[in-house]
Amino acid sequence: MSNDAAFFRRQASTQRDAASDATLSNVRERCERAAASWDAMAARAERTDKLRADRQPIAAPDVEASKGEPAASDLTKAGPIVSAE
């Protein structure tokens, strides 16, 4: 089974279509409940994807391609300069 929100949304749409085509009320209600469940799974998958993206590690500092040295913005993060006397 896929954990893709788009897959869940397609399944919900399929169930809504089946509900609209159903002639028996119990079948229609079952399909509507299934569609609601698929929508809930899609919402959870989207929330999980967002939280996972927010937890991704921060990219490594930029390195100037020509010199192989840290970018100027990274030099301010190095801390105090201590002279060796």
PDB file of N, CA, C and O in Angstrom:
ATOM      1  N   MET A   1       0.840  -1.180   0.000  1.00  0.00           N
ATOM      2  CA  MET A   1       0.000   0.000   0.000  1.00  0.00           C
ATOM      3  C   MET A   1       0.881   1.239   0.000  1.00  0.00           C
ATOM      4  O   MET A   1       1.881   1.306   0.693  1.00  0.00           O
ATOM      5  N   SER A   2       0.504   2.198  -0.753  1.00  0.00           N
ATOM      6  CA  SER A   2       1.270   3.421  -0.885  1.00  0.00           C
ATOM      7  C   SER A   2       0.943   4.383   0.257  1.00  0.00           C
ATOM      8  O   SER A   2      -0.152   4.386   0.785  1.00  0.00           O
ATOM      9  N   ASN A   3       1.907   5.195   0.622  1.00  0.00           N
ATOM     10  CA  ASN A   3       1.715   6.209   1.651  1.00  0.00           C
ATOM     11  C   ASN A   3       1.698   7.589   1.012  1.00  0.00           C
ATOM     12  O   ASN A   3       2.075   8.572   1.619  1.00  0.00           O
ATOM     13  N   ASP A   4       1.271   7.650  -0.229  1.00  0.00           N
ATOM     14  CA  ASP A   4       1.289   8.885  -0.986  1.00  0.00           C
ATOM     15  C   ASP A   4      -0.068   9.578  -0.865  1.00  0.00           C
ATOM     16  O   ASP A   4      -1.111   8.969  -1.120  1.00  0.00           O
ATOM     17  N   ALA A   5      -0.057  10.855  -0.512  1.00  0.00           N
ATOM     18  CA  ALA A   5      -1.303  11.599  -0.329  1.00  0.00           C
ATOM     19  C   ALA A   5      -2.126  11.638  -1.615  1.00  0.00           C
ATOM     20  O   ALA A   5      -3.361  11.568  -1.573  1.00  0.00           O
ATOM     21  N   ALA A   6      -1.464  11.729  -2.756  1.00  0.00           N
ATOM     22  CA  ALA A   6      -2.191  11.772  -4.034  1.00  0.00           C
ATOM     23  C   ALA A   6      -2.943  10.455  -4.261  1.00  0.00           C
ATOM     24  O   ALA A   6      -4.083  10.461  -4.753  1.00  0.00           O
ATOM     25  N   PHE A   7      -2.329   9.339  -3.901  1.00  0.00           N
ATOM     26  CA  PHE A   7      -3.002   8.039  -4.005  1.00  0.00           C
ATOM     27  C   PHE A   7      -4.245   8.015  -3.129  1.00  0.00           C
ATOM     28  O   PHE A   7      -5.320   7.580  -3.545  1.00  0.00           O
ATOM     29  N   PHE A   8      -4.113   8.500  -1.898  1.00  0.00           N
ATOM     30  CA  PHE A   8      -5.250   8.529  -0.982  1.00  0.00           C
ATOM     31  C   PHE A   8      -6.364   9.411  -1.531  1.00  0.00           C
ATOM     32  O   PHE A   8      -7.549   9.074  -1.422  1.00  0.00           O
ATOM     33  N   ARG A   9      -6.003  10.542  -2.121  1.00  0.00           N
ATOM     34  CA  ARG A   9      -7.019  11.438  -2.688  1.00  0.00           C
ATOM     35  C   ARG A   9      -7.741  10.775  -3.865  1.00  0.00           C
ATOM     36  O   ARG A   9      -8.953  10.927  -4.022  1.00  0.00           O
ATOM     37  N   ARG A  10      -6.995  10.035  -4.685  1.00  0.00           N
ATOM     38  CA  ARG A  10      -7.638   9.321  -5.808  1.00  0.00           C
ATOM     39  C   ARG A  10      -8.611   8.268  -5.299  1.00  0.00           C
ATOM     40  O   ARG A  10      -9.700   8.086  -5.857  1.00  0.00           O
ATOM     41  N   GLN A  11      -8.227   7.555  -4.242  1.00  0.00           N
ATOM     42  CA  GLN A  11      -9.114   6.537  -3.675  1.00  0.00           C
ATOM     43  C   GLN A  11     -10.381   7.182  -3.108  1.00  0.00           C
ATOM     44  O   GLN A  11     -11.480   6.650  -3.270  1.00  0.00           O
ATOM     45  N   ALA A  12     -10.227   8.332  -2.457  1.00  0.00           N
ATOM     46  CA  ALA A  12     -11.394   9.037  -1.927  1.00  0.00           C
ATOM     47  C   ALA A  12     -12.330   9.450  -3.058  1.00  0.00           C
ATOM     48  O   ALA A  12     -13.554   9.312  -2.946  1.00  0.00           O
ATOM     49  N   SER A  13     -11.761   9.920  -4.153  1.00  0.00           N
ATOM     50  CA  SER A  13     -12.567  10.313  -5.306  1.00  0.00           C
ATOM     51  C   SER A  13     -13.306   9.114  -5.886  1.00  0.00           C
ATOM     52  O   SER A  13     -14.491   9.209  -6.237  1.00  0.00           O
ATOM     53  N   THR A  14     -12.623   7.989  -5.965  1.00  0.00           N
ATOM     54  CA  THR A  14     -13.251   6.768  -6.465  1.00  0.00           C
ATOM     55  C   THR A  14     -14.437   6.372  -5.587  1.00  0.00           C
ATOM     56  O   THR A  14     -15.502   5.987  -6.092  1.00  0.00           O
ATOM     57  N   GLN A  15     -14.264   6.470  -4.282  1.00  0.00           N
ATOM     58  CA  GLN A  15     -15.349   6.115  -3.364  1.00  0.00           C
ATOM     59  C   GLN A  15     -16.515   7.094  -3.457  1.00  0.00           C
ATOM     60  O   GLN A  15     -17.677   6.699  -3.366  1.00  0.00           O
ATOM     61  N   ARG A  16     -16.209   8.378  -3.661  1.00  0.00           N
ATOM     62  CA  ARG A  16     -17.291   9.354  -3.833  1.00  0.00           C
ATOM     63  C   ARG A  16     -18.074   9.079  -5.109  1.00  0.00           C
ATOM     64  O   ARG A  16     -19.311   9.191  -5.140  1.00  0.00           O
ATOM     65  N   ASP A  17     -17.359   8.694  -6.174  1.00  0.00           N
ATOM     66  CA  ASP A  17     -18.035   8.326  -7.425  1.00  0.00           C
ATOM     67  C   ASP A  17     -18.926   7.102  -7.219  1.00  0.00           C
ATOM     68  O   ASP A  17     -20.059   7.048  -7.716  1.00  0.00           O
ATOM     69  N   ALA A  18     -18.408   6.120  -6.489  1.00  0.00           N
ATOM     70  CA  ALA A  18     -19.190   4.908  -6.220  1.00  0.00           C
ATOM     71  C   ALA A  18     -20.420   5.245  -5.378  1.00  0.00           C
ATOM     72  O   ALA A  18     -21.502   4.681  -5.595  1.00  0.00           O
ATOM     73  N   ALA A  19     -20.265   6.182  -4.443  1.00  0.00           N
ATOM     74  CA  ALA A  19     -21.401   6.582  -3.608  1.00  0.00           C
ATOM     75  C   ALA A  19     -22.474   7.258  -4.450  1.00  0.00           C
ATOM     76  O   ALA A  19     -23.676   7.016  -4.248  1.00  0.00           O
ATOM     77  N   SER A  20     -22.048   8.071  -5.411  1.00  0.00           N
ATOM     78  CA  SER A  20     -23.050   8.757  -6.239  1.00  0.00           C
ATOM     79  C   SER A  20     -23.760   7.787  -7.182  1.00  0.00           C
ATOM     80  O   SER A  20     -24.906   8.027  -7.571  1.00  0.00           O
ATOM     81  N   ASP A  21     -23.091   6.692  -7.542  1.00  0.00           N
ATOM     82  CA  ASP A  21     -23.689   5.697  -8.434  1.00  0.00           C
ATOM     83  C   ASP A  21     -24.527   4.655  -7.690  1.00  0.00           C
ATOM     84  O   ASP A  21     -25.298   3.923  -8.315  1.00  0.00           O
ATOM     85  N   ALA A  22     -24.359   4.583  -6.362  1.00  0.00           N
ATOM     86  CA  ALA A  22     -25.040   3.545  -5.586  1.00  0.00           C
ATOM     87  C   ALA A  22     -26.541   3.802  -5.524  1.00  0.00           C
ATOM     88  O   ALA A  22     -26.994   4.941  -5.392  1.00  0.00           O
ATOM     89  N   THR A  23     -27.300   2.719  -5.620  1.00  0.00           N
ATOM     90  CA  THR A  23     -28.759   2.821  -5.503  1.00  0.00           C
ATOM     91  C   THR A  23     -29.232   2.457  -4.104  1.00  0.00           C
ATOM     92  O   THR A  23     -30.272   2.949  -3.656  1.00  0.00           O
ATOM     93  N   LEU A  24     -28.463   1.649  -3.412  1.00  0.00           N
ATOM     94  CA  LEU A  24     -28.825   1.251  -2.052  1.00  0.00           C
ATOM     95  C   LEU A  24     -28.225   2.240  -1.053  1.00  0.00           C
ATOM     96  O   LEU A  24     -27.053   2.615  -1.167  1.00  0.00           O
ATOM     97  N   SER A  25     -29.002   2.636  -0.068  1.00  0.00           N
ATOM     98  CA  SER A  25     -28.529   3.634   0.896  1.00  0.00           C
ATOM     99  C   SER A  25     -27.363   3.123   1.734  1.00  0.00           C
ATOM    100  O   SER A  25     -26.441   3.889   2.036  1.00  0.00           O
ATOM    101  N   ASN A  26     -27.378   1.837   2.093  1.00  0.00           N
ATOM    102  CA  ASN A  26     -26.277   1.310   2.897  1.00  0.00           C
ATOM    103  C   ASN A  26     -24.973   1.278   2.104  1.00  0.00           C
ATOM    104  O   ASN A  26     -23.893   1.525   2.651  1.00  0.00           O
ATOM    105  N   VAL A  27     -25.035   1.018   0.823  1.00  0.00           N
ATOM    106  CA  VAL A  27     -23.836   1.025  -0.027  1.00  0.00           C
ATOM    107  C   VAL A  27     -23.328   2.456  -0.178  1.00  0.00           C
ATOM    108  O   VAL A  27     -22.126   2.722  -0.079  1.00  0.00           O
ATOM    109  N   ARG A  28     -24.242   3.399  -0.370  1.00  0.00           N
ATOM    110  CA  ARG A  28     -23.868   4.803  -0.508  1.00  0.00           C
ATOM    111  C   ARG A  28     -23.190   5.296   0.774  1.00  0.00           C
ATOM    112  O   ARG A  28     -22.136   5.942   0.733  1.00  0.00           O
ATOM    113  N   GLU A  29     -23.767   4.957   1.931  1.00  0.00           N
ATOM    114  CA  GLU A  29     -23.185   5.372   3.209  1.00  0.00           C
ATOM    115  C   GLU A  29     -21.815   4.745   3.430  1.00  0.00           C
ATOM    116  O   GLU A  29     -20.893   5.396   3.931  1.00  0.00           O
ATOM    117  N   ARG A  30     -21.684   3.469   3.050  1.00  0.00           N
ATOM    118  CA  ARG A  30     -20.394   2.793   3.183  1.00  0.00           C
ATOM    119  C   ARG A  30     -19.336   3.498   2.335  1.00  0.00           C
ATOM    120  O   ARG A  30     -18.217   3.742   2.787  1.00  0.00           O
ATOM    121  N   CYS A  31     -19.700   3.833   1.102  1.00  0.00           N
ATOM    122  CA  CYS A  31     -18.748   4.518   0.213  1.00  0.00           C
ATOM    123  C   CYS A  31     -18.400   5.911   0.727  1.00  0.00           C
ATOM    124  O   CYS A  31     -17.250   6.343   0.631  1.00  0.00           O
ATOM    125  N   GLU A  32     -19.368   6.603   1.296  1.00  0.00           N
ATOM    126  CA  GLU A  32     -19.104   7.934   1.865  1.00  0.00           C
ATOM    127  C   GLU A  32     -18.180   7.847   3.072  1.00  0.00           C
ATOM    128  O   GLU A  32     -17.289   8.680   3.244  1.00  0.00           O
ATOM    129  N   ARG A  33     -18.367   6.814   3.900  1.00  0.00           N
ATOM    130  CA  ARG A  33     -17.462   6.607   5.046  1.00  0.00           C
ATOM    131  C   ARG A  33     -16.056   6.280   4.556  1.00  0.00           C
ATOM    132  O   ARG A  33     -15.061   6.771   5.109  1.00  0.00           O
ATOM    133  N   ALA A  34     -15.970   5.453   3.519  1.00  0.00           N
ATOM    134  CA  ALA A  34     -14.661   5.100   2.965  1.00  0.00           C
ATOM    135  C   ALA A  34     -13.973   6.341   2.401  1.00  0.00           C
ATOM    136  O   ALA A  34     -12.764   6.540   2.611  1.00  0.00           O
ATOM    137  N   ALA A  35     -14.730   7.190   1.711  1.00  0.00           N
ATOM    138  CA  ALA A  35     -14.150   8.422   1.160  1.00  0.00           C
ATOM    139  C   ALA A  35     -13.625   9.314   2.280  1.00  0.00           C
ATOM    140  O   ALA A  35     -12.529   9.888   2.170  1.00  0.00           O
ATOM    141  N   ALA A  36     -14.376   9.420   3.362  1.00  0.00           N
ATOM    142  CA  ALA A  36     -13.926  10.229   4.505  1.00  0.00           C
ATOM    143  C   ALA A  36     -12.645   9.656   5.105  1.00  0.00           C
ATOM    144  O   ALA A  36     -11.734  10.401   5.489  1.00  0.00           O
ATOM    145  N   SER A  37     -12.566   8.331   5.176  1.00  0.00           N
ATOM    146  CA  SER A  37     -11.355   7.691   5.705  1.00  0.00           C
ATOM    147  C   SER A  37     -10.156   7.945   4.808  1.00  0.00           C
ATOM    148  O   SER A  37      -9.056   8.243   5.286  1.00  0.00           O
ATOM    149  N   TRP A  38     -10.347   7.825   3.488  1.00  0.00           N
ATOM    150  CA  TRP A  38      -9.253   8.091   2.554  1.00  0.00           C
ATOM    151  C   TRP A  38      -8.798   9.552   2.657  1.00  0.00           C
ATOM    152  O   TRP A  38      -7.607   9.840   2.617  1.00  0.00           O
ATOM    153  N   ASP A  39      -9.748  10.472   2.797  1.00  0.00           N
ATOM    154  CA  ASP A  39      -9.388  11.885   2.956  1.00  0.00           C
ATOM    155  C   ASP A  39      -8.580  12.109   4.229  1.00  0.00           C
ATOM    156  O   ASP A  39      -7.613  12.877   4.241  1.00  0.00           O
ATOM    157  N   ALA A  40      -8.966  11.440   5.309  1.00  0.00           N
ATOM    158  CA  ALA A  40      -8.231  11.563   6.572  1.00  0.00           C
ATOM    159  C   ALA A  40      -6.812  11.020   6.423  1.00  0.00           C
ATOM    160  O   ALA A  40      -5.851  11.614   6.933  1.00  0.00           O
ATOM    161  N   MET A  41      -6.667   9.888   5.725  1.00  0.00           N
ATOM    162  CA  MET A  41      -5.325   9.336   5.499  1.00  0.00           C
ATOM    163  C   MET A  41      -4.480  10.288   4.658  1.00  0.00           C
ATOM    164  O   MET A  41      -3.280  10.456   4.912  1.00  0.00           O
ATOM    165  N   ALA A  42      -5.083  10.925   3.673  1.00  0.00           N
ATOM    166  CA  ALA A  42      -4.367  11.881   2.837  1.00  0.00           C
ATOM    167  C   ALA A  42      -3.902  13.069   3.671  1.00  0.00           C
ATOM    168  O   ALA A  42      -2.757  13.520   3.544  1.00  0.00           O
ATOM    169  N   ALA A  43      -4.767  13.562   4.533  1.00  0.00           N
ATOM    170  CA  ALA A  43      -4.398  14.697   5.389  1.00  0.00           C
ATOM    171  C   ALA A  43      -3.247  14.323   6.321  1.00  0.00           C
ATOM    172  O   ALA A  43      -2.312  15.108   6.512  1.00  0.00           O
ATOM    173  N   ARG A  44      -3.300  13.113   6.884  1.00  0.00           N
ATOM    174  CA  ARG A  44      -2.206  12.663   7.757  1.00  0.00           C
ATOM    175  C   ARG A  44      -0.902  12.523   6.978  1.00  0.00           C
ATOM    176  O   ARG A  44       0.161  12.900   7.465  1.00  0.00           O
ATOM    177  N   ALA A  45      -0.987  11.983   5.766  1.00  0.00           N
ATOM    178  CA  ALA A  45       0.218  11.819   4.955  1.00  0.00           C
ATOM    179  C   ALA A  45       0.819  13.179   4.597  1.00  0.00           C
ATOM    180  O   ALA A  45       2.041  13.356   4.636  1.00  0.00           O
ATOM    181  N   GLU A  46      -0.026  14.147   4.263  1.00  0.00           N
ATOM    182  CA  GLU A  46       0.472  15.487   3.943  1.00  0.00           C
ATOM    183  C   GLU A  46       1.112  16.135   5.155  1.00  0.00           C
ATOM    184  O   GLU A  46       2.157  16.777   5.048  1.00  0.00           O
ATOM    185  N   ARG A  47       0.487  15.969   6.323  1.00  0.00           N
ATOM    186  CA  ARG A  47       1.058  16.530   7.550  1.00  0.00           C
ATOM    187  C   ARG A  47       2.395  15.864   7.878  1.00  0.00           C
ATOM    188  O   ARG A  47       3.365  16.535   8.247  1.00  0.00           O
ATOM    189  N   THR A  48       2.456  14.553   7.717  1.00  0.00           N
ATOM    190  CA  THR A  48       3.700  13.831   7.983  1.00  0.00           C
ATOM    191  C   THR A  48       4.803  14.283   7.038  1.00  0.00           C
ATOM    192  O   THR A  48       5.945  14.492   7.465  1.00  0.00           O
ATOM    193  N   ASP A  49       4.476  14.450   5.755  1.00  0.00           N
ATOM    194  CA  ASP A  49       5.477  14.918   4.791  1.00  0.00           C
ATOM    195  C   ASP A  49       5.989  16.296   5.164  1.00  0.00           C
ATOM    196  O   ASP A  49       7.187  16.575   5.065  1.00  0.00           O
ATOM    197  N   LYS A  50       5.101  17.174   5.610  1.00  0.00           N
ATOM    198  CA  LYS A  50       5.507  18.524   5.998  1.00  0.00           C
ATOM    199  C   LYS A  50       6.416  18.478   7.218  1.00  0.00           C
ATOM    200  O   LYS A  50       7.462  19.128   7.255  1.00  0.00           O
ATOM    201  N   LEU A  51       6.035  17.695   8.227  1.00  0.00           N
ATOM    202  CA  LEU A  51       6.860  17.583   9.430  1.00  0.00           C
ATOM    203  C   LEU A  51       8.215  16.966   9.114  1.00  0.00           C
ATOM    204  O   LEU A  51       9.243  17.380   9.659  1.00  0.00           O
ATOM    205  N   ARG A  52       8.228  15.971   8.233  1.00  0.00           N
ATOM    206  CA  ARG A  52       9.485  15.338   7.843  1.00  0.00           C
ATOM    207  C   ARG A  52      10.385  16.340   7.129  1.00  0.00           C
ATOM    208  O   ARG A  52      11.593  16.391   7.370  1.00  0.00           O
ATOM    209  N   ALA A  53       9.811  17.164   6.265  1.00  0.00           N
ATOM    210  CA  ALA A  53      10.598  18.177   5.553  1.00  0.00           C
ATOM    211  C   ALA A  53      11.143  19.218   6.524  1.00  0.00           C
ATOM    212  O   ALA A  53      12.277  19.692   6.356  1.00  0.00           O
ATOM    213  N   ASP A  54      10.375  19.557   7.547  1.00  0.00           N
ATOM    214  CA  ASP A  54      10.835  20.537   8.537  1.00  0.00           C
ATOM    215  C   ASP A  54      11.981  19.992   9.380  1.00  0.00           C
ATOM    216  O   ASP A  54      12.803  20.763   9.883  1.00  0.00           O
ATOM    217  N   ARG A  55      12.052  18.672   9.543  1.00  0.00           N
ATOM    218  CA  ARG A  55      13.100  18.065  10.365  1.00  0.00           C
ATOM    219  C   ARG A  55      14.378  17.768   9.593  1.00  0.00           C
ATOM    220  O   ARG A  55      15.354  17.325  10.193  1.00  0.00           O
ATOM    221  N   GLN A  56      14.392  17.973   8.299  1.00  0.00           N
ATOM    222  CA  GLN A  56      15.577  17.663   7.501  1.00  0.00           C
ATOM    223  C   GLN A  56      16.767  18.480   8.008  1.00  0.00           C
ATOM    224  O   GLN A  56      16.614  19.627   8.389  1.00  0.00           O
ATOM    225  N   PRO A  57      17.953  17.892   8.025  1.00  0.00           N
ATOM    226  CA  PRO A  57      19.124  18.636   8.505  1.00  0.00           C
ATOM    227  C   PRO A  57      19.406  19.836   7.604  1.00  0.00           C
ATOM    228  O   PRO A  57      19.119  19.823   6.407  1.00  0.00           O
ATOM    229  N   ILE A  58      19.976  20.850   8.226  1.00  0.00           N
ATOM    230  CA  ILE A  58      20.334  22.056   7.491  1.00  0.00           C
ATOM    231  C   ILE A  58      21.503  21.718   6.568  1.00  0.00           C
ATOM    232  O   ILE A  58      22.422  20.991   6.933  1.00  0.00           O
ATOM    233  N   ALA A  59      21.473  22.253   5.370  1.00  0.00           N
ATOM    234  CA  ALA A  59      22.506  21.973   4.370  1.00  0.00           C
ATOM    235  C   ALA A  59      23.874  22.441   4.864  1.00  0.00           C
ATOM    236  O   ALA A  59      23.986  23.354   5.682  1.00  0.00           O
ATOM    237  N   ALA A  60      24.895  21.811   4.343  1.00  0.00           N
ATOM    238  CA  ALA A  60      26.267  22.173   4.693  1.00  0.00           C
ATOM    239  C   ALA A  60      26.546  23.614   4.251  1.00  0.00           C
ATOM    240  O   ALA A  60      25.925  24.114   3.328  1.00  0.00           O
ATOM    241  N   PRO A  61      27.508  24.290   4.906  1.00  0.00           N
ATOM    242  CA  PRO A  61      27.814  25.669   4.522  1.00  0.00           C
ATOM    243  C   PRO A  61      28.299  25.753   3.087  1.00  0.00           C
ATOM    244  O   PRO A  61      28.910  24.816   2.566  1.00  0.00           O
ATOM    245  N   ASP A  62      28.023  26.889   2.461  1.00  0.00           N
ATOM    246  CA  ASP A  62      28.465  27.115   1.091  1.00  0.00           C
ATOM    247  C   ASP A  62      29.988  27.187   1.043  1.00  0.00           C
ATOM    248  O   ASP A  62      30.633  27.728   1.918  1.00  0.00           O
ATOM    249  N   VAL A  63      30.551  26.628   0.008  1.00  0.00           N
ATOM    250  CA  VAL A  63      31.993  26.689  -0.200  1.00  0.00           C
ATOM    251  C   VAL A  63      32.220  27.375  -1.534  1.00  0.00           C
ATOM    252  O   VAL A  63      31.610  27.033  -2.535  1.00  0.00           O
ATOM    253  N   GLU A  64      33.094  28.377  -1.506  1.00  0.00           N
ATOM    254  CA  GLU A  64      33.392  29.068  -2.744  1.00  0.00           C
ATOM    255  C   GLU A  64      34.084  28.085  -3.676  1.00  0.00           C
ATOM    256  O   GLU A  64      35.101  27.495  -3.335  1.00  0.00           O
ATOM    257  N   ALA A  65      33.529  27.911  -4.850  1.00  0.00           N
ATOM    258  CA  ALA A  65      34.010  26.899  -5.784  1.00  0.00           C
ATOM    259  C   ALA A  65      35.436  27.183  -6.240  1.00  0.00           C
ATOM    260  O   ALA A  65      36.230  26.269  -6.405  1.00  0.00           O
ATOM    261  N   SER A  66      35.778  28.433  -6.405  1.00  0.00           N
ATOM    262  CA  SER A  66      37.089  28.739  -6.963  1.00  0.00           C
ATOM    263  C   SER A  66      38.217  28.536  -5.960  1.00  0.00           C
ATOM    264  O   SER A  66      39.316  28.145  -6.323  1.00  0.00           O
ATOM    265  N   LYS A  67      37.975  28.780  -4.683  1.00  0.00           N
ATOM    266  CA  LYS A  67      39.059  28.738  -3.700  1.00  0.00           C
ATOM    267  C   LYS A  67      38.935  27.585  -2.718  1.00  0.00           C
ATOM    268  O   LYS A  67      39.890  27.281  -2.018  1.00  0.00           O
ATOM    269  N   GLY A  68      37.770  26.964  -2.615  1.00  0.00           N
ATOM    270  CA  GLY A  68      37.591  25.891  -1.653  1.00  0.00           C
ATOM    271  C   GLY A  68      37.551  26.395  -0.225  1.00  0.00           C
ATOM    272  O   GLY A  68      37.818  25.666   0.707  1.00  0.00           O
ATOM    273  N   GLU A  69      37.253  27.696  -0.049  1.00  0.00           N
ATOM    274  CA  GLU A  69      37.197  28.285   1.282  1.00  0.00           C
ATOM    275  C   GLU A  69      35.745  28.501   1.681  1.00  0.00           C
ATOM    276  O   GLU A  69      34.875  28.625   0.830  1.00  0.00           O
ATOM    277  N   PRO A  70      35.488  28.580   2.984  1.00  0.00           N
ATOM    278  CA  PRO A  70      34.115  28.848   3.416  1.00  0.00           C
ATOM    279  C   PRO A  70      33.639  30.204   2.913  1.00  0.00           C
ATOM    280  O   PRO A  70      34.432  31.120   2.736  1.00  0.00           O
ATOM    281  N   ALA A  71      32.362  30.323   2.696  1.00  0.00           N
ATOM    282  CA  ALA A  71      31.795  31.589   2.257  1.00  0.00           C
ATOM    283  C   ALA A  71      31.946  32.627   3.361  1.00  0.00           C
ATOM    284  O   ALA A  71      32.081  32.302   4.538  1.00  0.00           O
ATOM    285  N   ALA A  72      31.934  33.897   3.000  1.00  0.00           N
ATOM    286  CA  ALA A  72      32.130  34.976   3.958  1.00  0.00           C
ATOM    287  C   ALA A  72      31.096  34.935   5.068  1.00  0.00           C
ATOM    288  O   ALA A  72      31.394  35.247   6.220  1.00  0.00           O
ATOM    289  N   SER A  73      29.884  34.539   4.780  1.00  0.00           N
ATOM    290  CA  SER A  73      28.848  34.490   5.801  1.00  0.00           C
ATOM    291  C   SER A  73      29.162  33.452   6.871  1.00  0.00           C
ATOM    292  O   SER A  73      28.739  33.576   8.011  1.00  0.00           O
ATOM    293  N   ASP A  74      29.936  32.423   6.534  1.00  0.00           N
ATOM    294  CA  ASP A  74      30.288  31.389   7.503  1.00  0.00           C
ATOM    295  C   ASP A  74      31.428  31.814   8.415  1.00  0.00           C
ATOM    296  O   ASP A  74      31.598  31.262   9.488  1.00  0.00           O
ATOM    297  N   LEU A  75      32.203  32.786   7.993  1.00  0.00           N
ATOM    298  CA  LEU A  75      33.341  33.217   8.797  1.00  0.00           C
ATOM    299  C   LEU A  75      32.889  33.909  10.074  1.00  0.00           C
ATOM    300  O   LEU A  75      33.596  33.889  11.076  1.00  0.00           O
ATOM    301  N   THR A  76      31.732  34.523  10.072  1.00  0.00           N
ATOM    302  CA  THR A  76      31.240  35.199  11.267  1.00  0.00           C
ATOM    303  C   THR A  76      30.798  34.202  12.323  1.00  0.00           C
ATOM    304  O   THR A  76      30.692  34.555  13.492  1.00  0.00           O
ATOM    305  N   LYS A  77      30.589  32.967  11.961  1.00  0.00           N
ATOM    306  CA  LYS A  77      30.128  31.952  12.901  1.00  0.00           C
ATOM    307  C   LYS A  77      31.284  31.223  13.582  1.00  0.00           C
ATOM    308  O   LYS A  77      31.061  30.402  14.452  1.00  0.00           O
ATOM    309  N   ALA A  78      32.517  31.520  13.188  1.00  0.00           N
ATOM    310  CA  ALA A  78      33.660  30.785  13.680  1.00  0.00           C
ATOM    311  C   ALA A  78      33.999  31.077  15.125  1.00  0.00           C
ATOM    312  O   ALA A  78      34.647  30.290  15.786  1.00  0.00           O
ATOM    313  N   GLY A  79      33.595  32.221  15.662  1.00  0.00           N
ATOM    314  CA  GLY A  79      33.908  32.570  17.026  1.00  0.00           C
ATOM    315  C   GLY A  79      35.055  33.562  17.089  1.00  0.00           C
ATOM    316  O   GLY A  79      35.511  34.073  16.059  1.00  0.00           O
ATOM    317  N   PRO A  80      35.571  33.847  18.294  1.00  0.00           N
ATOM    318  CA  PRO A  80      36.621  34.856  18.433  1.00  0.00           C
ATOM    319  C   PRO A  80      37.944  34.367  17.850  1.00  0.00           C
ATOM    320  O   PRO A  80      38.237  33.179  17.828  1.00  0.00           O
ATOM    321  N   ILE A  81      38.721  35.322  17.403  1.00  0.00           N
ATOM    322  CA  ILE A  81      40.043  35.012  16.869  1.00  0.00           C
ATOM    323  C   ILE A  81      41.034  35.104  18.013  1.00  0.00           C
ATOM    324  O   ILE A  81      41.094  36.108  18.735  1.00  0.00           O
ATOM    325  N   VAL A  82      41.824  34.072  18.180  1.00  0.00           N
ATOM    326  CA  VAL A  82      42.800  34.027  19.271  1.00  0.00           C
ATOM    327  C   VAL A  82      44.185  34.018  18.629  1.00  0.00           C
ATOM    328  O   VAL A  82      44.474  33.168  17.775  1.00  0.00           O
ATOM    329  N   SER A  83      45.030  34.938  19.038  1.00  0.00           N
ATOM    330  CA  SER A  83      46.378  34.964  18.473  1.00  0.00           C
ATOM    331  C   SER A  83      47.263  33.993  19.217  1.00  0.00           C
ATOM    332  O   SER A  83      47.120  33.762  20.414  1.00  0.00           O
ATOM    333  N   ALA A  84      48.205  33.416  18.502  1.00  0.00           N
ATOM    334  CA  ALA A  84      49.145  32.465  19.100  1.00  0.00           C
ATOM    335  C   ALA A  84      50.425  33.209  19.433  1.00  0.00           C
ATOM    336  O   ALA A  84      51.311  33.358  18.622  1.00  0.00           O
ATOM    337  N   GLU A  85      50.563  33.707  20.663  1.00  0.00           N
ATOM    338  CA  GLU A  85      51.772  34.449  21.081  1.00  0.00           C
ATOM    339  C   GLU A  85      52.593  33.657  22.010  1.00  0.00           C
ATOM    340  O   GLU A  85      52.289  32.842  22.729  1.00  0.00           O
TER     341      GLU A  85
END
